[in-house]
Structures are given as structure tokens and as C-alpha cells.
Short mmCIF file of C-alpha atoms in Angstrom, two decimals:
data_model
loop_
_atom_site.label_atom_id
_atom_site.label_comp_id
_atom_site.label_asym_id
_atom_site.label_seq_id
_atom_site.Cartn_x
_atom_site.Cartn_y
_atom_site.Cartn_z
CA MET A 1421 -30.96 -40.95 -12.26
CA LYS A 1422 -29.23 -42.96 -9.61
CA ASP A 1423 -29.78 -46.19 -11.51
CA THR A 1424 -28.50 -44.60 -14.70
CA ASN A 1425 -25.28 -43.54 -13.01
CA LYS A 1426 -24.77 -47.05 -11.69
CA SER A 1427 -25.21 -48.53 -15.15
CA ILE A 1428 -22.58 -46.16 -16.53
CA LEU A 1429 -19.95 -46.08 -13.78
CA HIS A 1430 -20.45 -49.37 -11.94
CA LYS A 1431 -19.47 -52.90 -12.90
CA ASP A 1432 -19.55 -56.09 -10.85
CA GLY A 1433 -20.28 -54.09 -7.71
CA ILE A 1434 -17.28 -51.78 -8.21
CA SER A 1435 -17.73 -48.00 -8.44
CA TYR A 1436 -15.61 -46.11 -10.96
CA VAL A 1437 -16.93 -42.64 -10.08
CA LEU A 1438 -13.68 -41.17 -8.68
CA PRO A 1439 -11.41 -42.63 -11.40
CA PHE A 1440 -13.90 -41.41 -14.01
CA ILE A 1441 -13.84 -37.86 -12.61
CA LEU A 1442 -10.04 -37.77 -12.51
CA ILE A 1443 -9.53 -39.13 -16.02
CA THR A 1444 -12.35 -36.99 -17.45
CA SER A 1445 -10.52 -33.93 -16.09
CA CYS A 1446 -7.64 -34.87 -18.40
CA PHE A 1447 -9.96 -34.52 -21.41
CA ALA A 1448 -10.49 -30.85 -20.53
CA LEU A 1449 -6.77 -30.36 -19.93
CA TRP A 1450 -5.70 -31.49 -23.41
CA GLY A 1451 -8.59 -29.53 -24.95
CA PHE A 1452 -7.13 -26.45 -23.27
CA ALA A 1453 -3.67 -27.15 -24.68
CA ASN A 1454 -4.98 -27.59 -28.22
CA ASP A 1455 -6.98 -24.38 -28.39
CA ILE A 1456 -4.64 -22.07 -26.52
CA THR A 1457 -1.96 -23.08 -29.04
CA ASN A 1458 -3.85 -22.54 -32.33
CA PRO A 1459 -3.56 -18.69 -32.21
CA MET A 1460 0.12 -18.86 -31.26
CA VAL A 1461 1.20 -19.09 -34.92
CA LYS A 1462 0.24 -15.45 -35.34
CA ALA A 1463 1.66 -14.48 -31.93
CA PHE A 1464 5.10 -16.02 -32.49
CA SER A 1465 5.25 -14.62 -36.03
CA LYS A 1466 4.77 -11.13 -34.64
CA ILE A 1467 7.00 -11.49 -31.57
CA PHE A 1468 10.00 -12.82 -33.53
CA ARG A 1469 9.36 -10.74 -36.71
CA MET A 1470 8.91 -13.91 -38.76
CA SER A 1471 6.80 -14.91 -41.73
CA THR A 1472 3.58 -16.82 -41.14
CA THR A 1473 5.28 -19.83 -42.76
CA ASP A 1474 7.95 -19.83 -40.04
CA GLY A 1475 5.23 -19.36 -37.43
CA THR A 1476 3.44 -22.51 -38.60
CA LEU A 1477 6.39 -24.54 -37.28
CA VAL A 1478 4.52 -24.25 -33.97
CA MET A 1479 1.82 -26.52 -35.39
CA VAL A 1480 4.41 -28.83 -36.97
CA ALA A 1481 6.06 -29.30 -33.56
CA PHE A 1482 2.68 -29.57 -31.85
CA TYR A 1483 1.23 -32.31 -34.05
CA GLY A 1484 4.66 -33.89 -34.46
CA GLY A 1485 4.49 -34.92 -30.81
CA TYR A 1486 1.13 -36.60 -31.38
CA PHE A 1487 2.46 -38.47 -34.40
CA ALA A 1488 5.72 -39.54 -32.76
CA MET A 1489 4.20 -40.99 -29.60
CA ALA A 1490 0.92 -42.68 -30.63
CA PHE A 1491 2.32 -46.19 -31.17
CA PRO A 1492 4.93 -45.98 -28.37
CA ALA A 1493 2.12 -44.91 -26.02
CA ALA A 1494 -0.03 -47.91 -27.01
CA ILE A 1495 2.87 -50.31 -26.45
CA PHE A 1496 3.70 -48.63 -23.13
CA ILE A 1497 0.19 -48.93 -21.68
CA ARG A 1498 -0.08 -52.54 -22.80
CA LYS A 1499 3.22 -53.38 -21.11
CA TYR A 1500 2.47 -51.42 -17.94
CA SER A 1501 -0.99 -49.95 -17.33
CA TYR A 1502 -3.47 -47.23 -18.24
CA LYS A 1503 -2.54 -45.40 -15.05
CA ALA A 1504 1.14 -45.48 -15.96
CA GLY A 1505 0.30 -44.09 -19.42
CA ILE A 1506 -1.76 -41.28 -17.88
CA LEU A 1507 1.00 -40.42 -15.41
CA LEU A 1508 3.71 -40.38 -18.07
CA GLY A 1509 1.48 -38.21 -20.26
CA LEU A 1510 0.90 -35.75 -17.43
CA ALA A 1511 4.62 -35.71 -16.60
CA LEU A 1512 5.57 -34.86 -20.20
CA TYR A 1513 2.75 -32.28 -20.37
CA THR A 1514 4.12 -30.64 -17.20
CA ILE A 1515 7.72 -30.68 -18.44
CA GLY A 1516 6.70 -29.22 -21.80
CA ALA A 1517 4.61 -26.44 -20.26
CA LEU A 1518 7.23 -25.47 -17.68
CA SER A 1519 9.93 -25.55 -20.40
CA PHE A 1520 8.46 -22.29 -21.69
CA LEU A 1521 10.39 -20.49 -18.94
CA PRO A 1522 13.91 -21.61 -20.03
CA ALA A 1523 12.80 -21.18 -23.66
CA LYS A 1524 11.91 -17.56 -22.90
CA MET A 1525 15.25 -17.05 -21.16
CA THR A 1526 17.11 -18.04 -24.34
CA GLY A 1527 15.20 -15.39 -26.30
CA GLU A 1528 15.13 -17.75 -29.30
CA TYR A 1529 12.22 -19.30 -31.23
CA TYR A 1530 13.34 -22.93 -31.59
CA PRO A 1531 13.43 -23.81 -27.85
CA PHE A 1532 9.69 -23.05 -27.82
CA LEU A 1533 9.19 -25.62 -30.57
CA LEU A 1534 10.98 -28.21 -28.44
CA ALA A 1535 8.72 -27.31 -25.50
CA TYR A 1536 5.63 -27.79 -27.69
CA PHE A 1537 6.94 -31.14 -28.94
CA ILE A 1538 7.53 -32.43 -25.39
CA LEU A 1539 4.12 -31.14 -24.31
CA THR A 1540 2.30 -32.92 -27.12
CA CYS A 1541 4.23 -36.14 -26.59
CA GLY A 1542 2.48 -35.99 -23.23
CA LEU A 1543 -0.89 -35.28 -24.86
CA SER A 1544 -0.41 -38.29 -27.11
CA PHE A 1545 0.13 -40.54 -24.08
CA LEU A 1546 -2.88 -38.96 -22.38
CA GLU A 1547 -5.28 -39.45 -25.29
CA THR A 1548 -4.06 -42.95 -26.13
CA SER A 1549 -4.49 -43.97 -22.48
CA ALA A 1550 -7.58 -42.01 -21.43
CA ASN A 1551 -10.02 -42.94 -24.22
CA PRO A 1552 -9.84 -46.73 -23.77
CA TYR A 1553 -9.50 -46.27 -19.99
CA ILE A 1554 -12.91 -44.58 -19.94
CA LEU A 1555 -14.36 -47.39 -22.07
CA SER A 1556 -13.19 -49.92 -19.48
CA MET A 1557 -14.78 -48.14 -16.47
CA GLY A 1558 -18.08 -49.98 -16.55
CA SER A 1559 -20.10 -52.35 -18.69
CA GLU A 1560 -19.43 -52.72 -22.41
CA GLU A 1561 -23.09 -51.86 -23.16
CA THR A 1562 -22.67 -48.33 -21.77
CA ALA A 1563 -19.10 -47.77 -23.01
CA THR A 1564 -20.07 -45.40 -25.85
CA ARG A 1565 -22.28 -43.30 -23.55
CA ARG A 1566 -19.49 -43.16 -21.00
CA LEU A 1567 -16.95 -41.97 -23.56
CA ASN A 1568 -19.41 -39.38 -24.92
CA LEU A 1569 -19.87 -38.03 -21.40
CA ALA A 1570 -16.11 -37.85 -20.79
CA GLN A 1571 -15.48 -36.28 -24.20
CA SER A 1572 -18.09 -33.61 -23.39
CA PHE A 1573 -15.52 -31.97 -21.13
CA ASN A 1574 -12.91 -31.70 -23.90
CA PRO A 1575 -14.61 -28.73 -25.63
CA MET A 1576 -15.04 -27.07 -22.23
CA GLY A 1577 -11.27 -27.07 -21.90
CA ALA A 1578 -11.00 -25.92 -25.51
CA LEU A 1579 -13.29 -22.96 -24.81
CA LEU A 1580 -11.16 -22.00 -21.82
CA GLY A 1581 -8.06 -22.26 -24.01
CA MET A 1582 -9.63 -19.95 -26.62
CA PHE A 1583 -10.61 -17.48 -23.90
CA VAL A 1584 -7.13 -17.42 -22.34
CA ALA A 1585 -5.41 -17.09 -25.73
CA LYS A 1586 -7.66 -14.22 -26.75
CA ASN A 1587 -7.82 -12.26 -23.50
CA PHE A 1588 -4.59 -13.08 -21.66
CA ILE A 1589 -2.13 -13.44 -24.54
CA LEU A 1590 -3.21 -11.85 -27.84
CA ALA A 1591 -4.97 -8.87 -26.21
CA ARG A 1592 -1.91 -8.11 -24.06
CA LEU A 1593 0.77 -8.30 -26.74
CA ASN A 1594 2.28 -5.06 -27.98
CA PRO A 1595 -0.01 -3.77 -30.77
CA LEU A 1596 2.86 -3.15 -33.23
CA ASP A 1597 2.51 -5.41 -36.27
CA THR A 1598 5.36 -7.38 -37.86
CA ALA A 1599 6.16 -4.70 -40.44
CA SER A 1600 6.40 -1.99 -37.77
CA ARG A 1601 8.64 -4.19 -35.62
CA HIS A 1602 11.09 -4.54 -38.51
CA GLU A 1603 11.57 -0.76 -38.39
CA LEU A 1604 12.64 -0.79 -34.72
CA ASN A 1605 16.30 -0.75 -33.72
CA ASP A 1606 17.65 -3.83 -31.91
CA ALA A 1607 17.34 -2.37 -28.41
CA GLU A 1608 13.71 -1.30 -28.90
CA PHE A 1609 12.83 -4.64 -30.47
CA GLN A 1610 14.41 -6.63 -27.61
CA VAL A 1611 12.42 -4.70 -24.99
CA ILE A 1612 9.13 -5.39 -26.76
CA LYS A 1613 10.04 -9.03 -27.44
CA GLU A 1614 10.92 -9.68 -23.79
CA ALA A 1615 7.64 -8.17 -22.60
CA ASP A 1616 5.59 -10.13 -25.15
CA LEU A 1617 7.31 -13.42 -24.34
CA SER A 1618 6.60 -12.88 -20.64
CA THR A 1619 2.94 -12.42 -21.52
CA LEU A 1620 2.89 -15.50 -23.74
CA ILE A 1621 4.51 -17.95 -21.31
CA ALA A 1622 2.45 -17.03 -18.22
CA PRO A 1623 -0.61 -19.20 -19.08
CA TYR A 1624 1.63 -22.14 -20.01
CA LEU A 1625 3.48 -21.95 -16.69
CA SER A 1626 0.14 -21.78 -14.86
CA ILE A 1627 -1.29 -24.82 -16.66
CA GLY A 1628 1.99 -26.64 -15.99
CA LEU A 1629 1.41 -26.26 -12.25
CA VAL A 1630 -2.21 -27.42 -12.63
CA ILE A 1631 -1.03 -30.51 -14.53
CA LEU A 1632 1.53 -31.23 -11.81
CA LEU A 1633 -1.29 -31.16 -9.24
CA MET A 1634 -3.36 -33.53 -11.40
CA PHE A 1635 -0.35 -35.86 -11.66
CA LEU A 1636 -0.13 -36.04 -7.85
CA LEU A 1637 -3.89 -36.61 -7.46
CA ILE A 1638 -3.90 -39.55 -9.88
CA TYR A 1639 -0.61 -40.95 -8.56
CA PHE A 1640 -1.97 -41.21 -5.01
CA SER A 1641 -5.47 -42.38 -6.04
CA LYS A 1642 -6.50 -46.01 -6.38
CA MET A 1643 -7.24 -46.59 -10.06
CA PRO A 1644 -8.60 -49.63 -11.93
CA LYS A 1645 -6.09 -51.86 -13.71
CA ASN A 1646 -5.93 -52.99 -17.34
CA GLY A 1647 -8.04 -56.01 -18.12
CA ASP A 1648 -5.50 -57.32 -20.64
CA GLN A 1649 -2.21 -56.04 -19.27
CA SER A 1650 0.64 -57.98 -20.84
CA HIS A 1651 4.41 -57.68 -20.62
CA SER A 1652 4.92 -59.39 -23.98
CA ILE A 1653 4.23 -57.45 -27.19
CA ASN A 1654 3.65 -59.35 -30.45
CA PHE A 1655 3.51 -56.26 -32.64
CA ILE A 1656 3.02 -57.62 -36.19
CA PRO A 1657 0.50 -60.36 -35.23
CA THR A 1658 -1.45 -57.80 -33.18
CA ILE A 1659 -1.64 -55.35 -36.11
CA LYS A 1660 -2.80 -58.13 -38.45
CA ARG A 1661 -5.39 -59.29 -35.95
CA ILE A 1662 -6.95 -55.88 -35.28
CA PHE A 1663 -7.11 -54.96 -38.98
CA SER A 1664 -8.97 -58.21 -39.67
CA ILE A 1665 -11.94 -56.88 -37.66
CA HIS A 1666 -14.66 -55.32 -39.81
CA ASN A 1667 -15.82 -52.66 -37.30
CA TYR A 1668 -12.26 -51.61 -36.61
CA ARG A 1669 -11.33 -51.12 -40.28
CA GLU A 1670 -14.47 -49.07 -40.90
CA GLY A 1671 -13.82 -47.12 -37.70
CA ILE A 1672 -10.40 -46.01 -38.94
CA ILE A 1673 -11.89 -44.83 -42.25
CA ALA A 1674 -14.78 -43.03 -40.54
CA GLN A 1675 -12.50 -41.40 -37.98
CA PHE A 1676 -10.10 -40.26 -40.73
CA PHE A 1677 -12.87 -38.43 -42.60
CA TYR A 1678 -14.42 -37.09 -39.40
CA VAL A 1679 -11.14 -35.54 -38.21
CA GLY A 1680 -10.62 -33.98 -41.65
CA ALA A 1681 -14.15 -32.54 -41.60
CA GLN A 1682 -13.72 -31.16 -38.08
CA ILE A 1683 -10.42 -29.46 -38.86
CA MET A 1684 -11.76 -27.94 -42.08
CA CYS A 1685 -15.02 -26.70 -40.54
CA TRP A 1686 -13.40 -25.06 -37.55
CA THR A 1687 -10.45 -23.71 -39.54
CA PHE A 1688 -12.64 -21.93 -42.08
CA ILE A 1689 -15.34 -20.42 -39.86
CA ILE A 1690 -13.17 -17.33 -39.32
CA GLN A 1691 -12.14 -17.07 -43.00
CA TYR A 1692 -15.72 -17.67 -44.21
CA GLY A 1693 -17.14 -15.08 -41.81
CA THR A 1694 -14.41 -12.51 -42.49
CA ARG A 1695 -15.02 -12.66 -46.25
CA LEU A 1696 -18.80 -12.43 -45.74
CA PHE A 1697 -18.67 -9.46 -43.36
CA MET A 1698 -16.11 -7.58 -45.48
CA GLU A 1699 -18.43 -7.97 -48.48
CA GLN A 1700 -21.08 -6.28 -46.32
CA GLY A 1701 -18.78 -3.28 -45.82
CA MET A 1702 -17.04 -4.13 -42.55
CA ASP A 1703 -13.30 -3.46 -42.18
CA GLU A 1704 -11.00 -6.49 -41.99
CA LYS A 1705 -10.12 -6.26 -38.29
CA SER A 1706 -13.75 -5.88 -37.19
CA ALA A 1707 -14.77 -8.72 -39.51
CA GLU A 1708 -12.12 -11.01 -37.98
CA ILE A 1709 -13.23 -10.17 -34.43
CA LEU A 1710 -16.89 -10.87 -35.25
CA SER A 1711 -15.96 -14.10 -37.04
CA GLN A 1712 -14.02 -15.23 -33.96
CA GLU A 1713 -17.22 -14.83 -31.97
CA TYR A 1714 -18.96 -17.21 -34.39
CA ASN A 1715 -16.08 -19.64 -33.91
CA ILE A 1716 -16.62 -19.55 -30.15
CA VAL A 1717 -20.37 -20.05 -30.66
CA ALA A 1718 -19.59 -23.14 -32.75
CA MET A 1719 -17.50 -24.57 -29.91
CA VAL A 1720 -20.25 -23.81 -27.37
CA ILE A 1721 -22.78 -25.60 -29.60
CA PHE A 1722 -20.35 -28.52 -29.92
CA CYS A 1723 -19.96 -28.71 -26.13
CA ILE A 1724 -23.68 -28.51 -25.31
CA SER A 1725 -24.56 -30.99 -28.06
CA ARG A 1726 -22.20 -33.59 -26.57
CA PHE A 1727 -24.16 -33.52 -23.31
CA ILE A 1728 -27.46 -33.67 -25.20
CA CYS A 1729 -26.29 -36.61 -27.31
CA THR A 1730 -25.05 -38.43 -24.22
CA PHE A 1731 -28.59 -38.13 -22.80
CA ILE A 1732 -30.22 -39.26 -26.06
CA LEU A 1733 -27.99 -42.35 -26.13
CA ARG A 1734 -29.96 -43.64 -23.14
CA TYR A 1735 -32.88 -44.18 -25.52
CA LEU A 1736 -31.40 -44.48 -29.02
CA ASN A 1737 -28.82 -46.85 -30.47
CA ALA A 1738 -25.41 -45.17 -30.92
CA GLY A 1739 -25.07 -46.26 -34.56
CA LYS A 1740 -28.51 -44.90 -35.49
CA LEU A 1741 -27.89 -41.54 -33.83
CA LEU A 1742 -24.51 -41.34 -35.55
CA MET A 1743 -26.18 -41.98 -38.92
CA ILE A 1744 -28.85 -39.31 -38.31
CA LEU A 1745 -26.29 -36.66 -37.37
CA ALA A 1746 -24.01 -37.60 -40.27
CA ILE A 1747 -26.88 -37.10 -42.75
CA ALA A 1748 -27.85 -33.79 -41.10
CA GLY A 1749 -24.22 -32.66 -41.18
CA GLY A 1750 -24.04 -33.50 -44.89
CA PHE A 1751 -27.06 -31.30 -45.63
CA LEU A 1752 -25.58 -28.45 -43.59
CA CYS A 1753 -22.32 -28.80 -45.51
CA VAL A 1754 -24.25 -28.45 -48.77
CA GLY A 1755 -25.95 -25.36 -47.33
CA THR A 1756 -22.55 -23.87 -46.50
CA ILE A 1757 -21.51 -24.32 -50.15
CA VAL A 1758 -24.78 -23.23 -51.79
CA PHE A 1759 -25.60 -20.17 -49.68
CA HIS A 1760 -23.24 -17.20 -49.99
CA ASP A 1761 -24.77 -15.10 -47.23
CA ILE A 1762 -25.27 -15.26 -43.47
CA TRP A 1763 -27.24 -18.50 -43.87
CA GLY A 1764 -24.13 -20.19 -45.23
CA LEU A 1765 -22.25 -19.15 -42.08
CA TYR A 1766 -25.13 -20.38 -39.92
CA CYS A 1767 -24.93 -23.77 -41.66
CA LEU A 1768 -21.16 -23.94 -41.12
CA VAL A 1769 -21.54 -23.16 -37.41
CA ALA A 1770 -24.43 -25.64 -37.02
CA ILE A 1771 -22.28 -28.50 -38.36
CA SER A 1772 -20.59 -28.47 -34.93
CA ALA A 1773 -23.80 -29.84 -33.39
CA CYS A 1774 -23.67 -32.81 -35.76
CA MET A 1775 -19.95 -33.40 -35.17
CA SER A 1776 -20.33 -33.45 -31.38
CA LEU A 1777 -21.28 -37.12 -31.17
CA MET A 1778 -18.95 -38.44 -33.83
CA PHE A 1779 -15.46 -38.90 -32.38
CA PRO A 1780 -16.38 -40.77 -29.18
CA THR A 1781 -19.13 -42.78 -30.86
CA ILE A 1782 -17.00 -43.90 -33.82
CA TYR A 1783 -14.23 -44.66 -31.33
CA GLY A 1784 -16.51 -46.69 -29.06
CA ILE A 1785 -18.08 -48.70 -31.89
CA ALA A 1786 -14.71 -49.41 -33.53
CA LEU A 1787 -13.14 -50.59 -30.26
CA LYS A 1788 -16.08 -52.59 -28.96
CA GLY A 1789 -14.60 -55.63 -27.26
CA TRP A 1790 -11.08 -54.13 -27.11
CA GLU A 1791 -9.33 -52.32 -24.29
CA THR A 1792 -5.88 -51.03 -25.28
CA THR A 1793 -3.65 -51.46 -28.31
CA PRO A 1794 -5.99 -50.60 -31.22
CA SER A 1795 -6.72 -47.13 -29.83
CA SER A 1796 -3.45 -45.64 -31.06
CA VAL A 1797 -4.23 -46.40 -34.70
CA LEU A 1798 -7.47 -44.43 -34.72
CA PRO A 1799 -6.89 -40.79 -35.80
CA ASP A 1800 -7.03 -38.20 -32.98
#
């Protein structure tokens, strides 16, 4: 095992163990942010007596930050360094999370959207910097295994985010639904809104302090430098050059379809299960709760499978394992469509095992031989 670790986290006599641990921690931190935020559409809709459509602006602001900062982040880390990109990402993450306090003090909805946007601008810098940074922390031959190992901690953060959202936010909100809140007078509504907002912001303020600590740890730690750091950016020639590479073009296409499949599978586990359990005679609320448990099981399977796949990659070529899991995932997808009973739900949940390898492996294969700029073009 000792030799294996050296092959993954050592290069030219240099150990990357500490930098790897610090940057891998960031994978869990942005996984937490993603999955604590998903249920907030429903929470904000109820707290502010809004429609679900208005509540979905949370996700617009959230993913808007990713979209807005992907290319600027790539240019920034090429001009400065991976470490600078990580630090700026953590700084924006901290500012966004701590901005929930002044947003709560305004008592308005839109300041929260600004806080989410700032937070995810930070996540965009983190992801654009951290993925290729991990690839560079060792030999090129073990880069895909290294990224799979680091990415294994992302769903662990996601599971923690789900747990906190469910048990420390949603479970503690006032049980009155949106319709009942519309019947309250202004004074009664304001009291409930203030209490619910205090509940909602507490986890964000806590994670903001954790991120600040991580910022200080990385700032004062000696980290490896970019191999191709350059202060001159030839944007158009660089884009033309990277899109001329066969593996890279195919990687973008594969990553596009993978991200779509992941979002659809995880989005519809709850809806699929709720419909199935209601057909079996269960009431809607109980069906939703049980379906949420299946959603958590899917994430646990995803997390465990990443570690298993990282181990298997010691013995099997990354491309071959990716092909095997893609075929298996295709059959499970067919099973989800064909079966209209519990077996269909089992198939939908099991797809998570097949998806576990895909993002880091597609990423690693597509960027083989590269270190920075192309990473921002691949879908997150």
C-alpha cells in the first residue's frame, strides 16, 4: 500500500500528500454547498409566501455564478496560480455564506439571491482550480486515479449537506404551509418569517466560518506551483488549439451527456418513488419522505462506488472501466423505463453506482497532457 500511495501522490521525489489532503477537502466543501441548497427552493417559497417559480430563482442565482465565472477562473489561474484560484474561490465562498446574515437583516428575498451568486462564483473558481490541480499532483499515469480519489469526497460533503438541510433547516421551519401563511396578518407573518430565516441562515454562517479556516490553512501552507503558469493569455489561439484535440472534443460531449444524466437521475428519484408509493396506497407526505430515503441511499452508493472504482483502477484501464459502467448504466436506465414497480426504482437508484466513476474519469482522459485552461470548458 505504501508503494501505491507513492505512485499516486509522489513525483520526482516530491510528496504531494499534504496539498492533496487540503485540496481534496475543498471537494467535500462544494459538495456540501450544492446539496444543502437544492431543498431551499421549497424553503424560500414557504418562508416568503412565494410561488415555486419564484423560489426557483435560488437555483438560477446558484448556477448563474458557476456560468459567470468558469472562463474568468481559467484565465485567472493561468495568469497567477492554482493556489491563487483556490484562495479566491474560498474567499468568495466565505463572503457569500456570511452574506446570509445581512440578507436576513433586510428581511427581503433578493439579497439572498445575491449571496448565492457570490457563493457560487467562489465554487466556480474552486472547481476550475481544484480538478486540474489534483491532476498535477503526481505522475500523469496515475492522474485519473488521483482525481477519482479526490472526487470520492465530493459526495461525502453532499450527503452532509442533505443531512443538514433535512434535519437542521426543513425540520425546524414552522410547519404552516404557504396557503396558511397567506391567511396570517402582517405581524404574525413577520414573526414566523424572522424565526424561519434565523433557522435557515445558521448552517450557512457555520460553513462560512469553516471555509474561512480552510482559506487560512491553504494560505499558510506550501503548495505546488503551476507547471505552465503564464502571464500572457492568447485566448482565441488557445481555444482553437484545445478544440483541435480529439480526446478533448469527445470529453466535452461525454461530459455534457453525463451531467445531464446525473441531474435527471437524481432529480427524479423522489418523483419516481413518490408516484410509485402513492399508487401502493401511501399518502403523499409519507411517500415523499420514503422517496427521500432512497435518494440518500443513491448518494451513499455513489460515494462508496467512487472508492471502489478508484481501487479497481489500479488493475484496469480507466477507459475500459468507463465503458463497462456506461453499458451497465444504459441497461439500468432501460430497466427504470420498462419496470413500473419497485424494481424500476431499484434500477434508478443503482444507476448512481455506474455514474460514480464517470465525471473524474472523463475529465482525466479529456485533459491528459494538459494542466489548466481547458478545464473550464468541460461541463461541471
